Coordinates of C-alpha atoms (C1' of nucleotides) in Angstrom, one line a residue:
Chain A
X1 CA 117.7 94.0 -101.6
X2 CA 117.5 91.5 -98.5
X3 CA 121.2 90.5 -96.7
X4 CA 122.1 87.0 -97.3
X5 CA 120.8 86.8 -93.6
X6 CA 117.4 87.8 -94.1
X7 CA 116.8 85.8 -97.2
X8 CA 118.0 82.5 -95.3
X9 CA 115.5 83.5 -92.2
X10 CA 112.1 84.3 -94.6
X11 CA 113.3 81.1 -96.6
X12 CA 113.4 78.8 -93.0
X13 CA 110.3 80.5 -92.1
X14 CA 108.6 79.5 -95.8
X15 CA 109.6 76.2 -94.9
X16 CA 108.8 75.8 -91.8
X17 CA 105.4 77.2 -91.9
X18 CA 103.9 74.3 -94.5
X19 CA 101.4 73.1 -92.7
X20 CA 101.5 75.0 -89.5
X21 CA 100.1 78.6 -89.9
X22 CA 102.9 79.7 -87.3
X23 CA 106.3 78.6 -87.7
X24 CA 108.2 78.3 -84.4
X25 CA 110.4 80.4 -83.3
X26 CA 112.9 77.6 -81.5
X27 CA 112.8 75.3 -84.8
X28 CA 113.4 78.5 -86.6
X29 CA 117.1 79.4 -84.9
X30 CA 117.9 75.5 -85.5
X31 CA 117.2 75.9 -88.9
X32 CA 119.1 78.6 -89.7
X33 CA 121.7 77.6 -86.9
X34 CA 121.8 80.3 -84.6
X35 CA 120.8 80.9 -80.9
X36 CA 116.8 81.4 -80.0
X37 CA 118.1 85.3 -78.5
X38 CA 119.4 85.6 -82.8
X39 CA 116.4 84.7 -84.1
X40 CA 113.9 86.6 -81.4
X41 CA 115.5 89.6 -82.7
X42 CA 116.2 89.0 -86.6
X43 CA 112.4 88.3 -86.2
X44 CA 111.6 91.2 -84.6
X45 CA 113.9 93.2 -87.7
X46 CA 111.9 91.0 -90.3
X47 CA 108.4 92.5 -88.8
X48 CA 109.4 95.8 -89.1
X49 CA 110.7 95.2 -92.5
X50 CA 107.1 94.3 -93.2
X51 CA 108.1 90.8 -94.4
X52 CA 106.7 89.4 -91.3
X53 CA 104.0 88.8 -88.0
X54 CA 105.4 87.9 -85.4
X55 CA 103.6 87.0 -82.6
X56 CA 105.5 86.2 -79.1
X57 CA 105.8 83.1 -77.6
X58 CA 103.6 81.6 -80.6
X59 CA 105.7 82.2 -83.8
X60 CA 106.7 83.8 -86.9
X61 CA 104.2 84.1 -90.1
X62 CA 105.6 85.5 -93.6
X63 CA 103.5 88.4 -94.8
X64 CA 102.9 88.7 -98.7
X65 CA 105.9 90.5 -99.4
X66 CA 108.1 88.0 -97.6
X67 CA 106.2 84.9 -98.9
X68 CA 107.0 86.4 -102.6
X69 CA 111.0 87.1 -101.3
X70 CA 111.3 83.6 -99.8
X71 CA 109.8 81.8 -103.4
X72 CA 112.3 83.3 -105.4
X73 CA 115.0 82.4 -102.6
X74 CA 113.6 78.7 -103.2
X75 CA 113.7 79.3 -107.3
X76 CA 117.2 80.3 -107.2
X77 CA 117.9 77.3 -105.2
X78 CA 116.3 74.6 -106.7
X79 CA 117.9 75.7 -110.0
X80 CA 121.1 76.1 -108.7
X81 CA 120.6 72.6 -107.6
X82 CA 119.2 70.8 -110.9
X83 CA 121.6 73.0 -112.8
X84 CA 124.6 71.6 -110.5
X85 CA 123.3 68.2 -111.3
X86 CA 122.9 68.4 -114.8
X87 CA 125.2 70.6 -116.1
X88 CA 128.1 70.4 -114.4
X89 CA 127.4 66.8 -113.5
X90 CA 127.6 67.0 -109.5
X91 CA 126.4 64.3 -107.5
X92 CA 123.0 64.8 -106.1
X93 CA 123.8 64.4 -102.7
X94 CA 126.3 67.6 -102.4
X95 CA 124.6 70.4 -104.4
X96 CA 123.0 71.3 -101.3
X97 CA 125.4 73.1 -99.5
X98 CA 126.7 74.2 -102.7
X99 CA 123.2 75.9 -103.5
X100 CA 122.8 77.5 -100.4
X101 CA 126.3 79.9 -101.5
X102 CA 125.1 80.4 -104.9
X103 CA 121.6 81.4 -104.4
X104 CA 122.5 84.5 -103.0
X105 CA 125.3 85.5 -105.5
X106 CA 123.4 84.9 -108.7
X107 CA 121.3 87.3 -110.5
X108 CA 117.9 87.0 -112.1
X109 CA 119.2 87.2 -115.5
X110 CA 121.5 84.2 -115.1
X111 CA 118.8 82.9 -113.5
X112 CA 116.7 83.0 -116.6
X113 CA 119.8 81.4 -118.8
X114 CA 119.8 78.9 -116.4
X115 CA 116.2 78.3 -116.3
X116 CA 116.3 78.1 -120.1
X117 CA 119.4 75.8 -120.7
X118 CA 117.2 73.4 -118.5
X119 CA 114.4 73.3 -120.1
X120 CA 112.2 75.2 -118.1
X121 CA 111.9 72.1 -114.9
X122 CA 109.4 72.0 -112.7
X123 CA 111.3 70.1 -109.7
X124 CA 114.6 69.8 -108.7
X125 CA 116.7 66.6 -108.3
X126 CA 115.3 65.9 -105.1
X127 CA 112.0 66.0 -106.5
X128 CA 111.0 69.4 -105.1
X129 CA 108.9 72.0 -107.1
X130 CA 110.6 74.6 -108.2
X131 CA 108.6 78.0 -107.8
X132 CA 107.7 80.0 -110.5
X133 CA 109.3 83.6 -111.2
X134 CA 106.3 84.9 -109.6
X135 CA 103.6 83.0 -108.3
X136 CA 103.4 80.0 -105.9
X137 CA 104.3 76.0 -106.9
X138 CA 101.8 73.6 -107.8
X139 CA 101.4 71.2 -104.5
X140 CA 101.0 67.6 -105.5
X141 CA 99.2 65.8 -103.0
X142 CA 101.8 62.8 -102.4
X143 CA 101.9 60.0 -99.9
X144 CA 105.0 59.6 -97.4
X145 CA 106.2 55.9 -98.6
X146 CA 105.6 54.5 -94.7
X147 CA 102.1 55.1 -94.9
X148 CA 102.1 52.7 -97.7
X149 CA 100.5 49.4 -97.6
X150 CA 102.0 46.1 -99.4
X151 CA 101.5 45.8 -103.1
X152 CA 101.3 49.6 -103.7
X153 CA 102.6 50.4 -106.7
X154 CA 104.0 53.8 -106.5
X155 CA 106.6 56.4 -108.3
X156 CA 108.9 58.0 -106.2
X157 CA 108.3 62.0 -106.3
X158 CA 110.0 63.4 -103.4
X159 CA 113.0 63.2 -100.9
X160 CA 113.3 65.5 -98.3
X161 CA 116.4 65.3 -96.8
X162 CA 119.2 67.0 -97.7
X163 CA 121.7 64.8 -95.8
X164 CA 124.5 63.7 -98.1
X165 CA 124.8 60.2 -96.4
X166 CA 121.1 59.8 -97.0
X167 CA 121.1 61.0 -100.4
X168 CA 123.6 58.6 -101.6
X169 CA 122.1 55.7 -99.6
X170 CA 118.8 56.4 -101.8
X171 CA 121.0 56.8 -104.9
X172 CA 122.7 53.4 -104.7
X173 CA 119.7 51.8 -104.3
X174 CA 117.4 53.1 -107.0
X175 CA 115.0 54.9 -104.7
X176 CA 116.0 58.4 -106.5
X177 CA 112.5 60.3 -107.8
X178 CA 111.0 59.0 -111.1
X179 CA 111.0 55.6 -110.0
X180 CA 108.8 53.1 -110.3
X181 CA 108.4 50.5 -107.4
X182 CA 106.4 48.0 -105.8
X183 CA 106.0 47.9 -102.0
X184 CA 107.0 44.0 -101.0
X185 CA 106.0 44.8 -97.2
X186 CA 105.4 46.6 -94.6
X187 CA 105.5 45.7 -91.2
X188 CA 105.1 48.1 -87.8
X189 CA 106.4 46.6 -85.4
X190 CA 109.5 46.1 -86.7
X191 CA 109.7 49.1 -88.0
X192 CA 110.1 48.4 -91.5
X193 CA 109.2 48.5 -95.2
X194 CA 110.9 46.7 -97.8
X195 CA 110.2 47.7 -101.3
X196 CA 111.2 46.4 -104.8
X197 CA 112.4 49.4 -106.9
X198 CA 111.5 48.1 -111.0
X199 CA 114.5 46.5 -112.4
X200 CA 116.6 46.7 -109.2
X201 CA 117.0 44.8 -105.7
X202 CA 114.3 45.2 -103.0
X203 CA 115.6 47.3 -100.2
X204 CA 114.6 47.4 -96.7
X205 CA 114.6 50.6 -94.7
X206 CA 113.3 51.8 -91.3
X207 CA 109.7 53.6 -91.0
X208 CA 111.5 57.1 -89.7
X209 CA 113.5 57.1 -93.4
X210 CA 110.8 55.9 -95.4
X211 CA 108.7 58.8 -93.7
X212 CA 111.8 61.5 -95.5
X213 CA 110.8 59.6 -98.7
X214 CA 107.3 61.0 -100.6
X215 CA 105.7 58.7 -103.7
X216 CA 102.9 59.2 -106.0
X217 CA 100.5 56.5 -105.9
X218 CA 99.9 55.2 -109.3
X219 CA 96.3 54.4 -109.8
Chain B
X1 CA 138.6 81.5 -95.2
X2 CA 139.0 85.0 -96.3
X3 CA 135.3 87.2 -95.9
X4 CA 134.0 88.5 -99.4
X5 CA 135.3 92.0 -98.2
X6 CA 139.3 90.8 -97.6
X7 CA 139.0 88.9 -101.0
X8 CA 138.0 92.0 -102.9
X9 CA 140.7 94.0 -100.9
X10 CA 143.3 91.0 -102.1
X11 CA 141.9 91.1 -105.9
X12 CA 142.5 95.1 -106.2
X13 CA 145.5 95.3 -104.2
X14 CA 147.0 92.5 -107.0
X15 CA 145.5 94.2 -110.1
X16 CA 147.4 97.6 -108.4
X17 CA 150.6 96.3 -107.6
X18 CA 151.0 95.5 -111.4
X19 CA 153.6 97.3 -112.6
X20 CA 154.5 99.4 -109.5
X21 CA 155.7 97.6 -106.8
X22 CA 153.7 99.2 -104.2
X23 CA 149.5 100.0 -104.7
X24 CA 149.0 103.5 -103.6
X25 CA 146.3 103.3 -100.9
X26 CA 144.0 106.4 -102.7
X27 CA 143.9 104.0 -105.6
X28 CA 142.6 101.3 -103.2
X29 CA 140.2 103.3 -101.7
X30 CA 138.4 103.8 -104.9
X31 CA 138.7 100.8 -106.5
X32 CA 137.1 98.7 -103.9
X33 CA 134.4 102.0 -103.4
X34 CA 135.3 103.0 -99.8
X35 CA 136.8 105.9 -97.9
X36 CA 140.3 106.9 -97.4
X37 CA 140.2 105.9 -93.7
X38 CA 138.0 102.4 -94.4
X39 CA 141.0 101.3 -96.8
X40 CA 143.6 102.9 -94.1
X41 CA 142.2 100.4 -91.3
X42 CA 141.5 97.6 -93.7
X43 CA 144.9 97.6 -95.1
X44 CA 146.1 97.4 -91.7
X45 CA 144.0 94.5 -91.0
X46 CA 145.1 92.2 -93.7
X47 CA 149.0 93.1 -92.5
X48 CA 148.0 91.9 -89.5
X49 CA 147.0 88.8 -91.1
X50 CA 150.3 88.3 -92.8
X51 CA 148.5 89.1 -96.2
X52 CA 150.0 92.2 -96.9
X53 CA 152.7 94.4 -96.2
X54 CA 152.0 97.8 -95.6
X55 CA 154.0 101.6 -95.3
X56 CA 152.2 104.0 -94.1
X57 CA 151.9 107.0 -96.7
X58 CA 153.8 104.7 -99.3
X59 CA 151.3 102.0 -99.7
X60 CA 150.8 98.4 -99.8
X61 CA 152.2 95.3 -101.1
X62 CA 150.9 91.7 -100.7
X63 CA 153.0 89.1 -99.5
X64 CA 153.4 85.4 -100.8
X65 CA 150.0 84.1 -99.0
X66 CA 148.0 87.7 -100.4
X67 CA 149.0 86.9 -103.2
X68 CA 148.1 83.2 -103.6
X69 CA 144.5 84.3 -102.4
X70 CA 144.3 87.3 -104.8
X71 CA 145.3 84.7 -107.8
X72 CA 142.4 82.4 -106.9
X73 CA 139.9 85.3 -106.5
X74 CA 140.9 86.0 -109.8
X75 CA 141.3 82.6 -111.2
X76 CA 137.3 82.7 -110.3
X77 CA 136.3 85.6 -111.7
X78 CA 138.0 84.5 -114.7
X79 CA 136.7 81.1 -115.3
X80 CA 133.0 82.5 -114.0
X81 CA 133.0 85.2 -117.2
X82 CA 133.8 82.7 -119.4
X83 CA 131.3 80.4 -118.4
X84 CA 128.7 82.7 -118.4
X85 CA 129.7 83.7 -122.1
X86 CA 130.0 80.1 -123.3
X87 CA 127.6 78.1 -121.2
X88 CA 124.6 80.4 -120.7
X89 CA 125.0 83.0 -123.3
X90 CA 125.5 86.2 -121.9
X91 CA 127.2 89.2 -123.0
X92 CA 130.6 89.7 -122.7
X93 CA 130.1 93.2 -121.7
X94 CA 127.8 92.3 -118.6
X95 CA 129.6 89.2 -117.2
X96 CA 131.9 91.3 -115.0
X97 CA 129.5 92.4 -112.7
X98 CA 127.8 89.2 -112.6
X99 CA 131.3 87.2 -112.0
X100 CA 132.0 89.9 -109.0
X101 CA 129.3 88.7 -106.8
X102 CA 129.8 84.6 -108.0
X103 CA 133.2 84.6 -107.3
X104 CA 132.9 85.0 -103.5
X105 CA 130.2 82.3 -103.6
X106 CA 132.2 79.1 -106.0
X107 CA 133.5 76.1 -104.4
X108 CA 136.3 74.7 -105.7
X109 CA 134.8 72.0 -106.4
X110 CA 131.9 73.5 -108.9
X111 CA 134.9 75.8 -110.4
X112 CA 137.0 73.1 -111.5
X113 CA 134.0 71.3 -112.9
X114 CA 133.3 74.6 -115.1
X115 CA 137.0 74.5 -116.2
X116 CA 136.7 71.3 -117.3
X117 CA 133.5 72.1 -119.2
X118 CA 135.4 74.9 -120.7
X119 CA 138.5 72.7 -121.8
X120 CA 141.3 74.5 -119.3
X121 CA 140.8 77.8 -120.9
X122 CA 143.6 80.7 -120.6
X123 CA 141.8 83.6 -120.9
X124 CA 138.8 84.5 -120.4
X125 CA 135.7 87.0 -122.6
X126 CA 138.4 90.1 -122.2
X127 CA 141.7 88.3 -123.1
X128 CA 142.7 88.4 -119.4
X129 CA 144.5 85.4 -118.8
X130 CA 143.0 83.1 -116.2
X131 CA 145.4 81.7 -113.4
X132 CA 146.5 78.6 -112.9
X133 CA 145.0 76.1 -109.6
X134 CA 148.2 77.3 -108.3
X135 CA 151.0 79.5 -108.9
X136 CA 151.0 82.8 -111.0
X137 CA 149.3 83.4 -114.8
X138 CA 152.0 83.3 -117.4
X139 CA 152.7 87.1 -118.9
X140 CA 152.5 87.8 -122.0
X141 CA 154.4 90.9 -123.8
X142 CA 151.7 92.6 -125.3
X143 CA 151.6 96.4 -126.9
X144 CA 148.9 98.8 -126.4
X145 CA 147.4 100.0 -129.4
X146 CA 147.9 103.6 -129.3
X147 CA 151.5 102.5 -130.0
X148 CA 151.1 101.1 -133.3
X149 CA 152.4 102.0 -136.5
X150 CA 150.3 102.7 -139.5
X151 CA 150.4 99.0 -141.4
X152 CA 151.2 97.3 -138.6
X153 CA 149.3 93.6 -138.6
X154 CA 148.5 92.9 -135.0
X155 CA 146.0 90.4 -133.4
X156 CA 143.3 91.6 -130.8
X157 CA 145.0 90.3 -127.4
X158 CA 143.0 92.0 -124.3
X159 CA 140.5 94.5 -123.2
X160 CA 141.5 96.6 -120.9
X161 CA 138.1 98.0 -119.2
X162 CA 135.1 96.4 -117.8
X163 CA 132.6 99.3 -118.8
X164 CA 129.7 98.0 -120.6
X165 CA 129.6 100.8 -122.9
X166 CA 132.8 100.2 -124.0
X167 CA 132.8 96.4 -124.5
X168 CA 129.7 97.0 -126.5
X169 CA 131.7 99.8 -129.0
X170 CA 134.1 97.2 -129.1
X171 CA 132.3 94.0 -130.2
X172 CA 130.1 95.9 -132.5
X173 CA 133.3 96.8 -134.4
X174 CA 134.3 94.0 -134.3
X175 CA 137.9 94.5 -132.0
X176 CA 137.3 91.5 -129.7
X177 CA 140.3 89.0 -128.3
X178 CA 141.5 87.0 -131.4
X179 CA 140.4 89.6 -134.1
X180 CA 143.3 90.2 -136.7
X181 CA 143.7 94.2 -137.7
X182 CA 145.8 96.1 -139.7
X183 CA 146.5 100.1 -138.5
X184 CA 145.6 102.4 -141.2
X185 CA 146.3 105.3 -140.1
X186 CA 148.1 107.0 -136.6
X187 CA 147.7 110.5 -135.8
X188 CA 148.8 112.3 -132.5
X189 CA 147.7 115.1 -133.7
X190 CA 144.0 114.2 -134.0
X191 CA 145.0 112.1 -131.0
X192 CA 142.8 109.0 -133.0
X193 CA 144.1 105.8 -134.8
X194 CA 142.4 104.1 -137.6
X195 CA 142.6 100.4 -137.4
X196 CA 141.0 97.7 -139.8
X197 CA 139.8 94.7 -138.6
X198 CA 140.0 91.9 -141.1
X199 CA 136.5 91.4 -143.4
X200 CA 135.7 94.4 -141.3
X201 CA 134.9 97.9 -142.1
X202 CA 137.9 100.6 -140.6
X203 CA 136.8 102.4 -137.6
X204 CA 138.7 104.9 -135.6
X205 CA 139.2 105.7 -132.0
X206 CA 141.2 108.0 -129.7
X207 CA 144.2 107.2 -128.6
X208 CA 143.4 106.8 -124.7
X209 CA 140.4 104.1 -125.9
X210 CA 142.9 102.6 -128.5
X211 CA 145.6 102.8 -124.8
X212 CA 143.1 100.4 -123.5
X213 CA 143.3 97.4 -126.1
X214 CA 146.6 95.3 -125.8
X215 CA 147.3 93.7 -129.0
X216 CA 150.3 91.4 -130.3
X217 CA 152.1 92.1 -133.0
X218 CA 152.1 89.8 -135.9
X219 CA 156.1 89.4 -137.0
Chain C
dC1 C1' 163.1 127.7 -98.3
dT2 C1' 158.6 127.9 -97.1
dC3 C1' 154.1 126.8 -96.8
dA4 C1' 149.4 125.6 -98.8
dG5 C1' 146.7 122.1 -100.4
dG6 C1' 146.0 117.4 -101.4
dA7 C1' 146.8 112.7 -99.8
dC8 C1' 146.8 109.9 -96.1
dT9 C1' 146.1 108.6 -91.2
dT10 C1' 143.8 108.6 -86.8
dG11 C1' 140.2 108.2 -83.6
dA12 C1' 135.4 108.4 -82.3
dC13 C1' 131.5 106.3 -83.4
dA14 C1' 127.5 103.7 -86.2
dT15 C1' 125.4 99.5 -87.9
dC16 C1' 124.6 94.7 -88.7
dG17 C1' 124.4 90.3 -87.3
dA18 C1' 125.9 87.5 -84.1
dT19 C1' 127.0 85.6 -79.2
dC20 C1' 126.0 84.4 -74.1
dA21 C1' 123.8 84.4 -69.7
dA22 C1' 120.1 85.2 -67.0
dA23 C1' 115.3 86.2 -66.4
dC24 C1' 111.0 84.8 -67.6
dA25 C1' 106.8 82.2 -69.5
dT26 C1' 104.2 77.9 -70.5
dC27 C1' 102.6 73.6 -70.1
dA28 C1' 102.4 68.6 -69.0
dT29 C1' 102.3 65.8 -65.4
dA30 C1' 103.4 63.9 -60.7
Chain D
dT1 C1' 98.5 72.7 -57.9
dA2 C1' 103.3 73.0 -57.8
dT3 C1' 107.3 71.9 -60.5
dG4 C1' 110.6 71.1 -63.7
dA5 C1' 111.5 70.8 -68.7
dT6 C1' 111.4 73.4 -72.5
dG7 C1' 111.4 77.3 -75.0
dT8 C1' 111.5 82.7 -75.3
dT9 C1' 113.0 87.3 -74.3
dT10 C1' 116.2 90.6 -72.6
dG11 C1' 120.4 93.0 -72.2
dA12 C1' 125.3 93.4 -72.4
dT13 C1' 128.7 92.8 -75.6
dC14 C1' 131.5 91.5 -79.7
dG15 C1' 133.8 91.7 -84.3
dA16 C1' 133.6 93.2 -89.0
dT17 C1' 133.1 96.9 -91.8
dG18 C1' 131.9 101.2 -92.6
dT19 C1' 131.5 106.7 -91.9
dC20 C1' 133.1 111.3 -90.7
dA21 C1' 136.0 114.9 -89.2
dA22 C1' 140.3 116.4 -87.4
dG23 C1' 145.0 116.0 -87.7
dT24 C1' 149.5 115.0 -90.0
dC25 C1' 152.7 114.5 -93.7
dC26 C1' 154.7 115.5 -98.2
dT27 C1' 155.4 117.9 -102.4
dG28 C1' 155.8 121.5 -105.6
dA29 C1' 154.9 126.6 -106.6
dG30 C1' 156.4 130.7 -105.6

DNA sequence: CTCAGGACTTGACATCGATCAAACATCATA
DNA sequence: TATGATGTTTGATCGATGTCAAGTCCTGAG
């Protein structure tokens, strides 16, 4: 059984490394907030553990083992997460931090319950996948909403950010996944998008936020 | 904010001191799974934090702020078991284990949301009354088992044990919190008492089992 | 009243996960 | 190509929690 410690590392690694092959060893002690020297050497511990590569001065890769240790970190946290949501009727924008605790404390067999009570979901409520018991998630191919032109129409699928002012800024104004929306326009230079969420105000937001904020084209 | 380590400390010390005034440090010692000298230096630790009071060879007592923290570490286990019975189905002889882990993970925030959910419960799957936000459980007067007369009517209060084994023997009988009973028979002797559970067949247990079921006494 | 054995304490030390400061490597660019 | 910004590694060290073994204290049997 991973420390609480390791399972945060190989599940900043997992997420650092989509995309990149290697991820980074400095954006790795920023996401698990400790200094570079911390993470050089938890690294180091990880690769003798077998649950990673590491290769110095490049970056850190998950092995198989670790890859399958990090998903179920992920599961247990997106769970948490919808389960926080719907159950016990937390706001979206705080079952974050609460999450990150609980993932470590909870078993696989109230796991399961949990899984169960919900349905069996697929994503969480901010529209990420939640992994299989074994197995990797399905990848959608989705479109961050700054790359898309005026008059898309699109569904919102994905935001990731996990910053509660962000979240509830999204929230108030419709933009929360599931949603249906138009994109009024779209303009570069000024840095902006506005879109027109169905059955709500348009909103205006910069080209860095839209960027947090992934959609689904509808065809 | 206590580690999980001083909270479990708290939580036996509290469950220890019932009764006596002082919890003998051997007692300690086992019931948090270390060795002599561990609970020797930990002790010490948490009377250097004001949390408890210690004499050497005598033992320890917490003080006011020890004892605040021990009632919510209990006041979170407590609500956790329940919720894992009522919510998400599990069984009441497995939840303790599970609960030990969560309740050094909760927020407050998720915990009151679960006691809400439940309705402000009292007790919780073993008839052990759950703590208030603040200040201390209310006591009830409660007889053990093995001290009731043959045809005494008595109501199931509390389950003194957290052995799954146990808990099992129990529900399958039928002896859980709430359950009315009548003793048929008492005998020292056989060191057994024969209890019938209403619409229930009889079933008999020794004396130190029936020690560990607190019942009250119908007038 | 004594003293042996069990209970408890002490002190030396191990391990984990973290820190910091300083040495070091890499790379883009002036 | 030299240089500085940026990122990485090393090594000393810390605090929390634990072990173990030796020493001390207390109690009850003789």
């Amino acid at each position: 059984m991973p420390t609480i410690t390791v399972e945060n590392y190989l599940k900043q690694i997992y997420l650092l490394q989509r995309g990149g092959e290697l991820a980074p060893m400095g954006g790795l002690a920023v996401a698990v907030g400790v200094t570079p020297g911390t993470a050089t050497s938890m690294v180091k511990t990880l690769a003798d553990a077998n649950l990673a590569d590491y290769e110095p001065r490049a970056g850190v890769r998950l092995t198989e083992a670790g890859t399958r240790l990090a998903l179920q970190v992920l599961r247990r946290h997106r769970l948490i997460e919808l389960f926080l949501v719907q159950t016990l009727g937390l706001d979206w924008s705080e079952v974050h931090d609460e999450a990150e605790e609980l993932e470590h404390a909870i078993s696989d067999k109230v796991l399961e319950k949990i899984d169960t009570l919900l349905g069996h979901p697929d994503t969480d409520p901010h529209g990420d996948p939640i992994p299989p018991p074994t197995g990797s998630p399905r990848q959608e191919k989705l479109t961050p909403l700054n790359d898309c032109a005026p008059d898309t129409t699109a569904q919102i699928a994905r935001v990731r950010d996990q910053e509660p002012a962000f979240l509830r800024f999204v929230d108030k104004h419709g933009l929360t996944p599931g949603t249906h929306f138009t994109v009024e326009s779209q303009n570069p230079s000024a840095d902006a998008i506005t879109v027109r969420p169905h059955n709500r105000e348009p909103v205006t937001l910069g080209l860095a936020a839209a960027g947090k904020i992934m959609v689904k084209v509808v065809e």
